CSV table of C-alpha atoms in Angstrom, one decimal:
chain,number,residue,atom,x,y,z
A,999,UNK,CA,93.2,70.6,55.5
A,1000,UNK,CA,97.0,71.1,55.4
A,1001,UNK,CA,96.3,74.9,55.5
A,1002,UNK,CA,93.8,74.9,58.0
A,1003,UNK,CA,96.5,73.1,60.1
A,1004,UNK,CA,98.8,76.3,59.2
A,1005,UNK,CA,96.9,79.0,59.8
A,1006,UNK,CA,96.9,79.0,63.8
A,1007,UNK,CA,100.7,79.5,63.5
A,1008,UNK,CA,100.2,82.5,60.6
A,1009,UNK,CA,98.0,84.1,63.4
A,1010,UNK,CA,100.9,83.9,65.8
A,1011,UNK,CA,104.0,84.2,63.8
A,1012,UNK,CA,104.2,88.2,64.5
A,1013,UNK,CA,103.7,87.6,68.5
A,1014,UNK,CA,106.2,84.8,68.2
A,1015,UNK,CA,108.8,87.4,66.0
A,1016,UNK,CA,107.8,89.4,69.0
A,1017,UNK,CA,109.1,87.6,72.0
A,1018,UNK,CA,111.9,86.9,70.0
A,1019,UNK,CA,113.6,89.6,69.3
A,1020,UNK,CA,112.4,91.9,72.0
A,1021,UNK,CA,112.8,89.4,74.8
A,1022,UNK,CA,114.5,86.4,74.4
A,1023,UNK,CA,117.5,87.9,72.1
A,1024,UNK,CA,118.1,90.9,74.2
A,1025,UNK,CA,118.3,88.3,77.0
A,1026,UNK,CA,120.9,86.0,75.4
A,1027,UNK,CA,122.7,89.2,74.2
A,1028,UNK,CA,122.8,90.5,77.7
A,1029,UNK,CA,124.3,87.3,78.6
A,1030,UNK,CA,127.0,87.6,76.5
A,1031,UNK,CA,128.0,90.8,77.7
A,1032,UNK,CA,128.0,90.3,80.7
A,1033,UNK,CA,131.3,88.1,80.9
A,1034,UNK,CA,133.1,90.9,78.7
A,1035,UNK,CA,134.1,94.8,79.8
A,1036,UNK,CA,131.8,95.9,77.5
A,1037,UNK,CA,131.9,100.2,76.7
A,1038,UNK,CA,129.9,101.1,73.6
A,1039,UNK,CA,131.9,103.9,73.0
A,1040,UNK,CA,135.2,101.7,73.6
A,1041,UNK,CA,136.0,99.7,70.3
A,1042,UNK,CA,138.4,97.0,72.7
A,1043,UNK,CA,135.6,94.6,75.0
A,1044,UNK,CA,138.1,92.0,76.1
A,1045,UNK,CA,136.4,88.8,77.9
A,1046,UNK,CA,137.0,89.0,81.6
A,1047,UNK,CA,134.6,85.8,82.4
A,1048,UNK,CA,133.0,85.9,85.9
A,1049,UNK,CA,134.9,89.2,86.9
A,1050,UNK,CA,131.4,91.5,86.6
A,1051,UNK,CA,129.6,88.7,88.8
A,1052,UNK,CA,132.1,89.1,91.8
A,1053,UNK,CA,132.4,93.0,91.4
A,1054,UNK,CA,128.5,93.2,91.6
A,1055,UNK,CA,128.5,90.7,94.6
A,1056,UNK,CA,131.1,93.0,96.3
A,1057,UNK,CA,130.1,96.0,95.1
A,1058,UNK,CA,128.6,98.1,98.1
A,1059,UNK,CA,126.3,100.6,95.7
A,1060,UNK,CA,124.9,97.2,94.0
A,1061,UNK,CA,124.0,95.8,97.4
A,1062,UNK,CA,122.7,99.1,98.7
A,1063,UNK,CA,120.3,99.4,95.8
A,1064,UNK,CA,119.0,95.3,96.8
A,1065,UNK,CA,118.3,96.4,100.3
A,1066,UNK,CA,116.7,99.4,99.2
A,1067,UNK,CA,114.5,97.5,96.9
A,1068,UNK,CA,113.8,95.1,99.3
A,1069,UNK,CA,112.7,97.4,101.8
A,1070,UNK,CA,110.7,98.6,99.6
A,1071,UNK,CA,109.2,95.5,98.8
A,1072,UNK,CA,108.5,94.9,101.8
A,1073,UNK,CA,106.6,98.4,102.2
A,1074,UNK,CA,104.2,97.7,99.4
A,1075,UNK,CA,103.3,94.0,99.6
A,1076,UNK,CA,101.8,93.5,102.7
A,1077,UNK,CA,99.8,96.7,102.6
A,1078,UNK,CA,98.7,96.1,99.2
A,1079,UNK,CA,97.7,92.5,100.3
A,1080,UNK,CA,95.4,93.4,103.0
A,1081,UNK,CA,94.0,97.0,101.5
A,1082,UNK,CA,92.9,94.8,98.2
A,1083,UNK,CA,91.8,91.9,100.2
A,1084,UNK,CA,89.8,94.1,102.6
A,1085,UNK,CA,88.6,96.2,99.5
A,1086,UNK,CA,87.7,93.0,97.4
A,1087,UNK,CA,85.5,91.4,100.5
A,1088,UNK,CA,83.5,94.4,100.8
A,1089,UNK,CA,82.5,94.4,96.5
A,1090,UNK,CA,81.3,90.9,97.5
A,1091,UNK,CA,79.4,91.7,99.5
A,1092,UNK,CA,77.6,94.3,97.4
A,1093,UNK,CA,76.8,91.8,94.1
A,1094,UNK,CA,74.6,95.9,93.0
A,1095,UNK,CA,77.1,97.8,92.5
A,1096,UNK,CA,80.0,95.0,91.9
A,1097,UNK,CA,81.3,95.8,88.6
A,1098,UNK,CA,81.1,99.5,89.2
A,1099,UNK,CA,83.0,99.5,92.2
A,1100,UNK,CA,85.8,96.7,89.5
A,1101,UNK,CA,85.7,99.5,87.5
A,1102,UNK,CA,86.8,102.7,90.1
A,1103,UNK,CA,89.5,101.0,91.6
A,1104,UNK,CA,91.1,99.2,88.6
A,1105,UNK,CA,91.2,102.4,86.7
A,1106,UNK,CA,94.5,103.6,88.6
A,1107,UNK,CA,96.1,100.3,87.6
A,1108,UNK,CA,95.9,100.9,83.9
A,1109,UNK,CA,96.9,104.6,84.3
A,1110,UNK,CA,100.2,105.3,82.8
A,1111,UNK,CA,102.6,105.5,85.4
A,1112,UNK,CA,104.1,107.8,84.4
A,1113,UNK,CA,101.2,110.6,84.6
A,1114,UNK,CA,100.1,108.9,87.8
A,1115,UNK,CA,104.1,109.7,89.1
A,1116,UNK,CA,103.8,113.3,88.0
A,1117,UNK,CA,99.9,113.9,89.7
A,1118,UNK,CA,101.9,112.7,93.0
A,1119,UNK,CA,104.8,114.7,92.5
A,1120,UNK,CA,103.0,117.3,93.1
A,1121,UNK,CA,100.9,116.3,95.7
A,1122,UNK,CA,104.0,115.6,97.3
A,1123,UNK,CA,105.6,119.4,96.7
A,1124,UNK,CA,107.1,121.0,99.6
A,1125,UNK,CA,104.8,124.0,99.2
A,1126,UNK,CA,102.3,123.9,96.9
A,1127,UNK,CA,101.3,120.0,96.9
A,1128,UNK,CA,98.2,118.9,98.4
A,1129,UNK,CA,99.4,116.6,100.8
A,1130,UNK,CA,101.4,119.5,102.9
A,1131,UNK,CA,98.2,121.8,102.8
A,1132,UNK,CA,95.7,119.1,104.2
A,1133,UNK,CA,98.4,118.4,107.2
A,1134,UNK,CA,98.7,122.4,107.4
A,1135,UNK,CA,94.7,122.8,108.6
A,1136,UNK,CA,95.8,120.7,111.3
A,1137,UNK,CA,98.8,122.8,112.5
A,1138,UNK,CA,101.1,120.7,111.2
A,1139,UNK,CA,104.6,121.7,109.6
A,1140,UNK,CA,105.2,121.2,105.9
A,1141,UNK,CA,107.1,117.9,105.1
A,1142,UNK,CA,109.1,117.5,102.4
A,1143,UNK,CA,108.0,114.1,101.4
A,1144,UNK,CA,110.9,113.0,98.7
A,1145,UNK,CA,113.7,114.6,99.8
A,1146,UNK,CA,113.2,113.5,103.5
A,1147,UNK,CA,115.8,110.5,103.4
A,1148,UNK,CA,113.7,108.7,106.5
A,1149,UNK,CA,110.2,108.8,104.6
A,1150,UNK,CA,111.0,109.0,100.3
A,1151,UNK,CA,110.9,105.4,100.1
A,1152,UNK,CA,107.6,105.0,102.2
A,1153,UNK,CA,106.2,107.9,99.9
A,1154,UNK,CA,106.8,106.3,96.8
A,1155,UNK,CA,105.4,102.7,98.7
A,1156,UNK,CA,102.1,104.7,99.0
A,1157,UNK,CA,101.8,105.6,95.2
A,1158,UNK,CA,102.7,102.4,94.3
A,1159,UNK,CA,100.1,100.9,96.8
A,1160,UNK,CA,97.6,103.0,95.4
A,1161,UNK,CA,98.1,102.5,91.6
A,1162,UNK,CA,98.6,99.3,91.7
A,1163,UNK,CA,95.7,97.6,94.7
A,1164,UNK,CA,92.9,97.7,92.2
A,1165,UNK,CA,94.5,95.0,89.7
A,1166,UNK,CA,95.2,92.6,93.6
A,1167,UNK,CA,91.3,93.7,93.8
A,1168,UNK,CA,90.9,91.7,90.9
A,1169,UNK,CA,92.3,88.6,91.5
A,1170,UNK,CA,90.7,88.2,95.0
A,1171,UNK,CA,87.5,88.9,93.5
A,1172,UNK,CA,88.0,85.7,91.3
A,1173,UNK,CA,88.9,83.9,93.9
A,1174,UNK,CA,85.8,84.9,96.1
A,1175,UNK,CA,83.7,84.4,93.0
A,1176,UNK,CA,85.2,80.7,92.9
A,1177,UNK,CA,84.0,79.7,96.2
A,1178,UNK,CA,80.7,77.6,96.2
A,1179,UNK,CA,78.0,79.8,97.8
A,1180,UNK,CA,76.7,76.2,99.2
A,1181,UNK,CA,79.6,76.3,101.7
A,1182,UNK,CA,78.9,80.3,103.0
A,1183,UNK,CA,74.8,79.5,103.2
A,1184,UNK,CA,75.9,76.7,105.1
A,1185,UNK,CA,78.2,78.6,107.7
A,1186,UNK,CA,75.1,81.4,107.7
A,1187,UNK,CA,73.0,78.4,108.9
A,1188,UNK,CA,75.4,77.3,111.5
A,1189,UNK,CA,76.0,80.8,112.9
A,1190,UNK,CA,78.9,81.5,111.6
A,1191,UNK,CA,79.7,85.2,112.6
A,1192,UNK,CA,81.5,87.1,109.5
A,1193,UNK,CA,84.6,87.5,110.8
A,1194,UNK,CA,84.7,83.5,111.4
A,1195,UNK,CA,83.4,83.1,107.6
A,1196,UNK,CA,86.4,84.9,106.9
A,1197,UNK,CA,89.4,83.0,108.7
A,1198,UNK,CA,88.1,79.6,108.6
A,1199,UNK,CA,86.3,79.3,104.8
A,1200,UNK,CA,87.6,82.3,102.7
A,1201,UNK,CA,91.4,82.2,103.7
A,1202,UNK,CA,91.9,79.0,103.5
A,1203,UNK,CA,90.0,78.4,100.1
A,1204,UNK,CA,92.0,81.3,98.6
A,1205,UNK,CA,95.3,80.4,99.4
A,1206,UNK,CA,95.9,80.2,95.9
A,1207,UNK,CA,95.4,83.6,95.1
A,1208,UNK,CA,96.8,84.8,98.2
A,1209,UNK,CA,100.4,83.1,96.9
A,1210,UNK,CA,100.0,84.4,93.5
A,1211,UNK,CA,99.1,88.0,94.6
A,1212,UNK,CA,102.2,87.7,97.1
A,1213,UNK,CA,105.2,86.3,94.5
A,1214,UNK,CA,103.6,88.6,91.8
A,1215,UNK,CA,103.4,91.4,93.9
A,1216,UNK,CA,106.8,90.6,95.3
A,1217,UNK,CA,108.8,90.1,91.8
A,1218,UNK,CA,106.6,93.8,90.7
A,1219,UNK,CA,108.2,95.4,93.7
A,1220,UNK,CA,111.4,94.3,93.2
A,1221,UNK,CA,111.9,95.8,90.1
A,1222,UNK,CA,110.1,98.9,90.4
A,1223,UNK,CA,111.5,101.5,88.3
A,1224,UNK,CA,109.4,104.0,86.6
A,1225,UNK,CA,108.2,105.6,90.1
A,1226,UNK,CA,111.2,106.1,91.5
A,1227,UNK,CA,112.6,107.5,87.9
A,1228,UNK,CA,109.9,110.6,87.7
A,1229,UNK,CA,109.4,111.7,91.5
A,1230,UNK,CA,112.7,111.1,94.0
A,1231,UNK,CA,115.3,110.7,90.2
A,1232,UNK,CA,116.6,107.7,91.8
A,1233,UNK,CA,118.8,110.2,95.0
A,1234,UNK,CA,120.8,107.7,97.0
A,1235,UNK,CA,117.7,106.4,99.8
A,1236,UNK,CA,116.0,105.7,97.2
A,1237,UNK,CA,118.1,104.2,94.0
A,1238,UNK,CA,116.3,100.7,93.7
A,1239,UNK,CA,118.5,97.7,92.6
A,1240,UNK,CA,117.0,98.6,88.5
A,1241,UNK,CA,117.4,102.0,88.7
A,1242,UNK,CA,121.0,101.5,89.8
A,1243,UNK,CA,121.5,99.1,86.9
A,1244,UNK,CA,119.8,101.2,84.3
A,1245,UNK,CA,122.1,104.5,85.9
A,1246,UNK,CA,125.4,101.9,85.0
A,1247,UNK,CA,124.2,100.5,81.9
A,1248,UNK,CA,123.0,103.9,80.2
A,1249,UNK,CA,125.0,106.7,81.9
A,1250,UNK,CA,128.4,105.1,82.7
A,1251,UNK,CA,127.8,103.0,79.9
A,1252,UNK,CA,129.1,99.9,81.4
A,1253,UNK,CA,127.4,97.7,79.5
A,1254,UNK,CA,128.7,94.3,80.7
A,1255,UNK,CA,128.7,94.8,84.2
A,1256,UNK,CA,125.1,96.4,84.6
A,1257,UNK,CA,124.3,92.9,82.4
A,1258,UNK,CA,125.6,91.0,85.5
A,1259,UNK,CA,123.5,92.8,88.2
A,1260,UNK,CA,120.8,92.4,85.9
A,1261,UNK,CA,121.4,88.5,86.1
A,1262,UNK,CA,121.7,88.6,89.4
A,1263,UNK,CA,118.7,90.0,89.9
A,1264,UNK,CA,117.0,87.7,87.4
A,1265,UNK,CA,118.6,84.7,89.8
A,1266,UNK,CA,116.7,86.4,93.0
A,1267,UNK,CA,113.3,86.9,91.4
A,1268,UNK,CA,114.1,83.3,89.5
A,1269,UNK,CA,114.3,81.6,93.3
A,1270,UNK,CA,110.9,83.6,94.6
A,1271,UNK,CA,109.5,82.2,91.4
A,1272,UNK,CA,110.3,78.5,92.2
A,1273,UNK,CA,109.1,79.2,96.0
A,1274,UNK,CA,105.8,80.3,94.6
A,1275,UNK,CA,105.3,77.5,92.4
A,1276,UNK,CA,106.9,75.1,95.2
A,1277,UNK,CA,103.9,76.4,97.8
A,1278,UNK,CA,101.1,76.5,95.0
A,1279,UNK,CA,102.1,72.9,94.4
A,1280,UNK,CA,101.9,72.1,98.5
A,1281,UNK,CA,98.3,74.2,98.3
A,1282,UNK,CA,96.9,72.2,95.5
A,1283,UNK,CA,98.2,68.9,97.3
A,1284,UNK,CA,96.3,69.7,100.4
């Protein structure tokens, strides 16, 4: 019996090693630093206690980067919300072809991102890419999509819309699959148009999943990285709040200050996280 009791913990002993050292120690450890000017190639990292926090809450390129990220976020969310919601209504309403259609559009969001960024970054080339020769058969001038400064960002938004909408796809379509079919028969034999189906049953009855697909979708935005990495390299309209703290951390080498930002940006996406589970907690009430 005793082992029986023990062998559940065996079974996760390695995950638990895991989290461990990958996560929670490289946490703590970029705690630590962050209250010291810490240079790995410097031997001397004297403690210089909240001195990072006020340089990265004055620091102009730090706050540049949040805004960027932001408006980035605030590219890709709501146009991820309602593509996946639109896209994830229409599979319900074909039950035939439902896990096909699961299949075709979740198949971008377990693409490596990084091949998915390369595909795009040349769809996006100045004059070779797809995108400029489909706007050429309609007379239009070639665009040079990331190195524009007014429209990188919103290209990057669009790949990131588009790889990722499938796995938002998902979740609605557990949360459609959730609702009793008694209450839509019923609205079918009261009249109901489909639009009306829509705003007063199916909205309100996934609430849930609307607030889970918005703070996950939100906290995914904000630290996008990769993307921006392999098609713009992270030029100055479109150096995301991570990238900017990876370019500190790993090509200055200022270890202890890009900890700080880091923080702070854990403390941002740490506040959406308590809003969503603050409104999840109102939905469930009501």
């Amino acid at each position: 019996m005793p082992d029986k009791k023990r062998s559940p913990y065996l079974f996760i002993l390695p995950s638990i090693f895991g989290v461990f050292f990958l996560t929670f120690f490289p946490a703590m450890f970029a705690f630590f630093i962050s209250f010291h000017r810490w240079n790995i190639l410097v031997p001397n990292k004297p403690f210089v206690g909240l001195a990072n926090f006020r340089k990265a809450l004055t620091d102009e390129y730090f706050l540049r980067s949040l805004w960027i990220s932001f408006k980035y976020a605030l590219g890709v969310i709501p146009t991820k919300i309602v593509i996946s919601f639109f896209f994830a209504l229409l599979i319900y309403s074909i039950p035939k072809f439902k896990s096909v259609f699961r299949v075709i559009y979740f198949l971008p969001a377990v693409t490596s991102v990084v091949a998915i960024s390369v595909i795009w970054t040349w769809i996006y080339h100045p004059y070779y890419g797809l995108a400029n020769y489909l706007i050429s058969l309609f007379g239009a001038e070639p665009i040079n999509w990331l190195g524009n400064p007014e429209i990188a960002i919103w290209s990057v938004v669009l790949v990131s819309v588009w790889r990722s909408v499938g796995y938002s796809i998902i979740i609605f379509l557990a949360g459609l699959n959730n609702i009793p079919r008694i209450i839509l028969e019923a609205s079918d034999i009261d009249g109901a148009t489909r639009w009306q189906k829509v705003k007063n049953i199916i909205i309100p009855l996934m609430k849930p999943s609307l607030v889970f697909v918005f703070i996950t979708s939100t906290i995914g935005a904000i630290q996008v990285f990769t993307e921006i990495y392999m098609m713009t390299g992270g030029n100055a309209d479109t150096k995301t709040a991570v990238f900017y703290i990876w370019q500190t951390g790993f090509n200055k080498l200022q270890m202890g200050y890009a900890s700080s930002m880091s923080i702070v940006l854990f403390a941002i996406i740490l506040v959406i996280t308590l809003i969503q589970m603050r409104v999840t907690k109102i939905f469930k009430e009501e």
